[in-house]
């Protein structure tokens, strides 16, 4: 699956989504653009963090993650 295929698929996602990314991450522009293509997606910027730092920055990211999860309605599978 190429980049264009992914970009075409993102608008079809129907699950709430949270994407967070450090603004010093090389993937930041594409992560933000991808989030803009996903309906019902929340994008969180972690200032000054690169990719590795953002993935380990639980003190910064966890409040956003918990808030997002608290907004979800449980469903039976």
Tab-separated table of C-alpha atoms in Angstrom:
chain	number	residue	atom	x	y	z
A	1	UNK	CA	0.000	0.000	0.000
A	2	UNK	CA	1.538	3.302	-1.075
A	3	UNK	CA	1.196	6.775	0.416
A	4	UNK	CA	-1.556	7.731	-2.026
A	5	UNK	CA	-3.538	4.614	-1.097
A	6	UNK	CA	-3.286	5.465	2.599
A	7	UNK	CA	-4.340	9.070	1.975
A	8	UNK	CA	-7.404	7.822	0.103
A	9	UNK	CA	-8.284	5.372	2.893
A	10	UNK	CA	-7.994	7.805	5.825
A	11	UNK	CA	-11.240	9.713	5.127
A	12	UNK	CA	-13.098	6.383	5.340
A	13	UNK	CA	-12.074	5.648	8.925
A	14	UNK	CA	-15.108	5.738	11.181
A	15	UNK	CA	-13.432	5.158	14.546
A	16	UNK	CA	-12.521	8.076	16.812
A	17	UNK	CA	-8.796	8.663	16.579
A	18	UNK	CA	-6.132	10.482	18.583
A	19	UNK	CA	-2.755	11.259	17.055
A	20	UNK	CA	-0.012	12.971	19.017
A	21	UNK	CA	3.351	14.043	17.715
A	22	UNK	CA	6.259	16.201	18.799
A	23	UNK	CA	6.726	19.306	16.694
A	24	UNK	CA	10.456	18.495	16.361
A	25	UNK	CA	9.599	15.087	14.855
A	26	UNK	CA	10.490	14.675	11.190
A	27	UNK	CA	7.092	13.011	10.739
A	28	UNK	CA	5.205	15.989	12.216
A	29	UNK	CA	4.033	17.482	8.881
A	30	UNK	CA	2.733	14.165	7.552
A	31	UNK	CA	1.182	13.193	10.904
A	32	UNK	CA	-0.683	16.503	11.065
A	33	UNK	CA	-1.793	16.182	7.428
A	34	UNK	CA	-2.969	12.612	8.020
A	35	UNK	CA	-4.945	13.681	11.084
A	36	UNK	CA	-6.660	16.302	8.943
A	37	UNK	CA	-7.879	13.590	6.575
A	38	UNK	CA	-9.414	11.416	9.302
A	39	UNK	CA	-12.958	12.291	10.373
A	40	UNK	CA	-13.339	12.543	14.138
A	41	UNK	CA	-9.570	12.749	14.691
A	42	UNK	CA	-7.938	14.832	17.390
A	43	UNK	CA	-4.338	15.932	16.800
A	44	UNK	CA	-2.126	16.875	19.742
A	45	UNK	CA	1.182	18.707	19.327
A	46	UNK	CA	3.871	18.091	21.934
A	47	UNK	CA	6.109	21.187	21.732
A	48	UNK	CA	9.856	20.720	21.402
A	49	UNK	CA	9.810	16.916	21.260
A	50	UNK	CA	11.188	14.686	18.533
A	51	UNK	CA	9.878	11.227	17.612
A	52	UNK	CA	11.615	9.274	20.362
A	53	UNK	CA	10.982	11.890	23.020
A	54	UNK	CA	7.268	12.088	22.192
A	55	UNK	CA	6.892	8.316	22.447
A	56	UNK	CA	8.391	8.406	25.955
A	57	UNK	CA	6.729	11.637	27.131
A	58	UNK	CA	3.984	10.069	29.219
A	59	UNK	CA	3.748	13.088	31.537
A	60	UNK	CA	2.930	15.277	28.540
A	61	UNK	CA	0.781	12.868	26.525
A	62	UNK	CA	-1.126	10.904	29.164
A	63	UNK	CA	-3.533	13.720	30.151
A	64	UNK	CA	-4.606	14.052	26.500
A	65	UNK	CA	-4.937	10.289	26.095
A	66	UNK	CA	-7.033	9.924	29.254
A	67	UNK	CA	-9.296	12.822	28.251
A	68	UNK	CA	-9.784	11.257	24.819
A	69	UNK	CA	-10.582	7.826	26.270
A	70	UNK	CA	-13.048	9.267	28.790
A	71	UNK	CA	-15.046	10.695	25.873
A	72	UNK	CA	-15.481	7.240	24.334
A	73	UNK	CA	-18.643	5.204	24.756
A	74	UNK	CA	-18.037	1.514	25.438
A	75	UNK	CA	-19.505	-0.859	22.869
A	76	UNK	CA	-20.020	-4.593	22.882
A	77	UNK	CA	-17.999	-6.560	20.389
